[in-house]
Amino acid sequence: KVLLLLPSMPELDPVLWLQKMSRDPEGSVRLNTLTPMALYPEALRPRVEEMSRQDPTHTVRQQAKVWLENPRIFLPDYLE
């Protein structure tokens, strides 16, 4: 749902919001943040590179590496 709201909320900077969410204490939140991050691959690539090396959760590190190879695979069909 949040993915659909981002473009309609001009007061919210989605890149800053996603960077903040990618630092959430919960690994599941960080993992699920990779999907909307794929909407802004150029701006968020440095953060995903950091996640791929330093995230405390193995699954997040692994998925961040996949994201770096092709961020678009994280996008649902309706956003492509």
XYZ file of N, CA and C in Angstrom:
240
model
N 0.819 -1.197 0.000
C 0.000 0.000 0.000
C 0.860 1.258 0.000
N 1.918 1.238 0.762
C 2.781 2.418 0.847
C 3.383 2.743 -0.508
N 3.729 1.702 -1.270
C 4.289 1.927 -2.605
C 3.382 2.792 -3.459
N 2.096 2.546 -3.373
C 1.151 3.296 -4.187
C 0.983 4.723 -3.699
N 1.228 4.958 -2.429
C 1.042 6.292 -1.861
C 2.230 7.224 -2.083
N 3.419 6.688 -2.228
C 4.605 7.532 -2.338
C 4.494 8.626 -3.402
N 4.073 8.311 -4.622
C 4.006 9.368 -5.634
C 2.971 10.453 -5.322
N 1.976 10.140 -4.541
C 0.916 11.111 -4.259
C 1.174 11.936 -3.007
N 2.332 11.787 -2.421
C 2.663 12.517 -1.196
C 3.889 13.399 -1.434
N 3.700 14.551 -2.064
C 4.852 15.392 -2.409
C 5.620 15.910 -1.189
N 4.974 15.948 -0.038
C 5.656 16.423 1.166
C 6.632 15.392 1.731
N 6.549 14.185 1.225
C 7.409 13.105 1.701
C 8.491 12.824 0.662
N 9.730 12.903 1.069
C 10.838 12.552 0.178
C 11.007 11.039 0.254
N 10.623 10.312 -0.784
C 10.662 8.848 -0.711
C 12.060 8.284 -0.513
N 13.060 8.923 -1.076
C 14.427 8.411 -0.923
C 14.858 8.500 0.544
N 14.610 9.634 1.179
C 14.963 9.770 2.598
C 14.165 8.799 3.459
N 12.886 8.662 3.155
C 12.025 7.752 3.912
C 12.526 6.315 3.794
N 12.884 5.904 2.577
C 13.362 4.540 2.366
C 14.722 4.307 3.018
N 15.581 5.316 2.999
C 16.862 5.177 3.697
C 16.627 4.960 5.188
N 15.685 5.700 5.751
C 15.370 5.535 7.175
C 14.807 4.136 7.434
N 13.879 3.682 6.603
C 13.290 2.352 6.781
C 14.337 1.249 6.620
N 15.331 1.474 5.780
C 16.372 0.464 5.570
C 17.294 0.330 6.778
N 17.128 1.194 7.753
C 17.908 1.129 8.993
C 17.050 0.723 10.194
N 15.848 0.269 9.935
C 14.951 -0.151 10.997
C 15.601 -1.287 11.795
N 15.337 -1.361 13.104
C 15.918 -2.446 13.901
C 15.432 -3.845 13.492
N 14.261 -3.931 12.889
C 13.702 -5.234 12.489
C 14.218 -5.648 11.106
N 14.826 -6.813 11.044
C 15.327 -7.323 9.774
C 14.238 -7.465 8.723
N 13.030 -7.847 9.140
C 11.941 -8.022 8.170
C 11.557 -6.694 7.534
N 11.648 -5.614 8.286
C 11.350 -4.285 7.725
C 12.427 -3.916 6.712
N 13.691 -4.136 7.079
C 14.785 -3.825 6.148
C 14.663 -4.659 4.878
N 14.326 -5.921 5.033
C 14.165 -6.803 3.875
C 13.038 -6.313 2.963
N 11.907 -5.980 3.544
C 10.765 -5.522 2.745
C 10.965 -4.144 2.156
N 11.904 -3.390 2.675
C 12.206 -2.066 2.119
C 12.919 -2.173 0.775
N 13.539 -3.314 0.502
C 14.224 -3.468 -0.785
C 13.262 -3.332 -1.964
N 12.021 -3.724 -1.791
C 11.068 -3.630 -2.907
C 10.831 -2.182 -3.324
N 10.390 -1.297 -2.432
C 10.194 0.081 -2.891
C 11.501 0.788 -3.241
N 12.618 0.330 -2.691
C 13.901 0.936 -3.053
C 14.186 0.745 -4.545
N 13.618 -0.281 -5.141
C 13.833 -0.539 -6.567
C 13.211 0.539 -7.448
N 12.340 1.368 -6.889
C 11.775 2.488 -7.645
C 12.792 3.607 -7.833
N 13.831 3.625 -7.030
C 14.830 4.698 -7.045
C 16.239 4.096 -7.033
N 16.558 3.265 -8.023
C 17.816 2.511 -7.966
C 19.073 3.377 -7.957
N 19.085 4.462 -8.717
C 20.289 5.285 -8.768
C 20.546 5.954 -7.418
N 19.505 6.479 -6.823
C 19.646 7.205 -5.562
C 19.955 6.281 -4.384
N 19.454 5.055 -4.439
C 19.566 4.171 -3.278
C 20.610 3.067 -3.418
N 21.244 2.975 -4.566
C 22.276 1.952 -4.764
C 23.353 1.998 -3.670
N 23.877 3.176 -3.298
C 24.901 3.175 -2.247
C 24.412 2.567 -0.926
N 23.172 2.835 -0.572
C 22.633 2.261 0.673
C 22.479 0.748 0.547
N 22.023 0.271 -0.611
C 21.867 -1.173 -0.800
C 23.233 -1.863 -0.811
N 24.239 -1.205 -1.377
C 25.596 -1.764 -1.327
C 26.041 -1.915 0.127
N 25.757 -0.904 0.934
C 26.094 -0.971 2.358
C 25.338 -2.119 3.043
N 24.063 -2.255 2.722
C 23.264 -3.336 3.294
C 23.837 -4.698 2.903
N 24.298 -4.822 1.666
C 24.820 -6.117 1.194
C 26.086 -6.529 1.927
N 26.796 -5.549 2.467
C 28.037 -5.840 3.188
C 27.869 -5.882 4.698
N 26.980 -5.035 5.240
C 27.005 -4.808 6.683
C 25.718 -5.121 7.426
N 24.648 -5.456 6.743
C 23.413 -5.706 7.480
C 23.618 -6.886 8.426
N 23.087 -6.787 9.653
C 23.274 -7.885 10.607
C 22.500 -9.160 10.269
N 21.535 -9.066 9.366
C 20.724 -10.233 9.006
C 21.211 -10.820 7.682
N 21.557 -12.097 7.719
C 22.090 -12.775 6.530
C 21.139 -12.656 5.334
N 19.857 -12.875 5.541
C 18.884 -12.822 4.436
C 18.863 -11.440 3.800
N 18.943 -10.398 4.603
C 18.960 -9.037 4.056
C 20.222 -8.831 3.227
N 21.363 -9.276 3.736
C 22.609 -9.139 2.962
C 22.502 -9.858 1.625
N 21.976 -11.079 1.649
C 21.846 -11.866 0.419
C 20.890 -11.204 -0.571
N 19.744 -10.763 -0.102
C 18.768 -10.139 -0.996
C 19.271 -8.795 -1.517
N 20.037 -8.090 -0.717
C 20.628 -6.835 -1.188
C 21.597 -7.113 -2.336
N 22.330 -8.213 -2.265
C 23.229 -8.582 -3.363
C 22.444 -8.893 -4.629
N 21.325 -9.572 -4.490
C 20.460 -9.847 -5.644
C 19.934 -8.530 -6.213
N 19.501 -7.637 -5.346
C 18.990 -6.318 -5.749
C 20.045 -5.585 -6.573
N 21.288 -5.638 -6.144
C 22.361 -4.938 -6.844
C 22.553 -5.475 -8.259
N 22.286 -6.744 -8.459
C 22.408 -7.330 -9.797
C 21.282 -6.858 -10.713
N 20.055 -6.738 -10.162
C 18.910 -6.325 -10.967
C 17.775 -5.846 -10.054
N 17.758 -4.559 -9.725
C 16.729 -4.057 -8.817
C 15.301 -4.269 -9.319
N 15.104 -4.293 -10.625
C 13.750 -4.381 -11.182
C 13.040 -5.686 -10.832
N 13.783 -6.740 -10.509
C 13.100 -7.988 -10.163
C 12.345 -7.871 -8.844
N 12.637 -6.820 -8.074
C 11.935 -6.612 -6.807
C 10.608 -5.884 -7.000
N 10.401 -5.307 -8.175
C 9.178 -4.547 -8.404
C 8.004 -5.474 -8.742
N 6.863 -5.255 -8.125
C 5.673 -6.003 -8.534
C 5.307 -5.633 -9.977
N 4.642 -6.532 -10.661
C 4.286 -6.294 -12.063
C 3.556 -4.982 -12.287
N 2.694 -4.584 -11.368
C 1.899 -3.379 -11.570
C 2.716 -2.099 -11.447
N 3.972 -2.190 -11.019
C 4.819 -1.002 -10.939
C 5.856 -0.918 -12.051
N 5.944 -1.936 -12.865
C 6.940 -1.916 -13.948
C 6.442 -1.110 -15.119
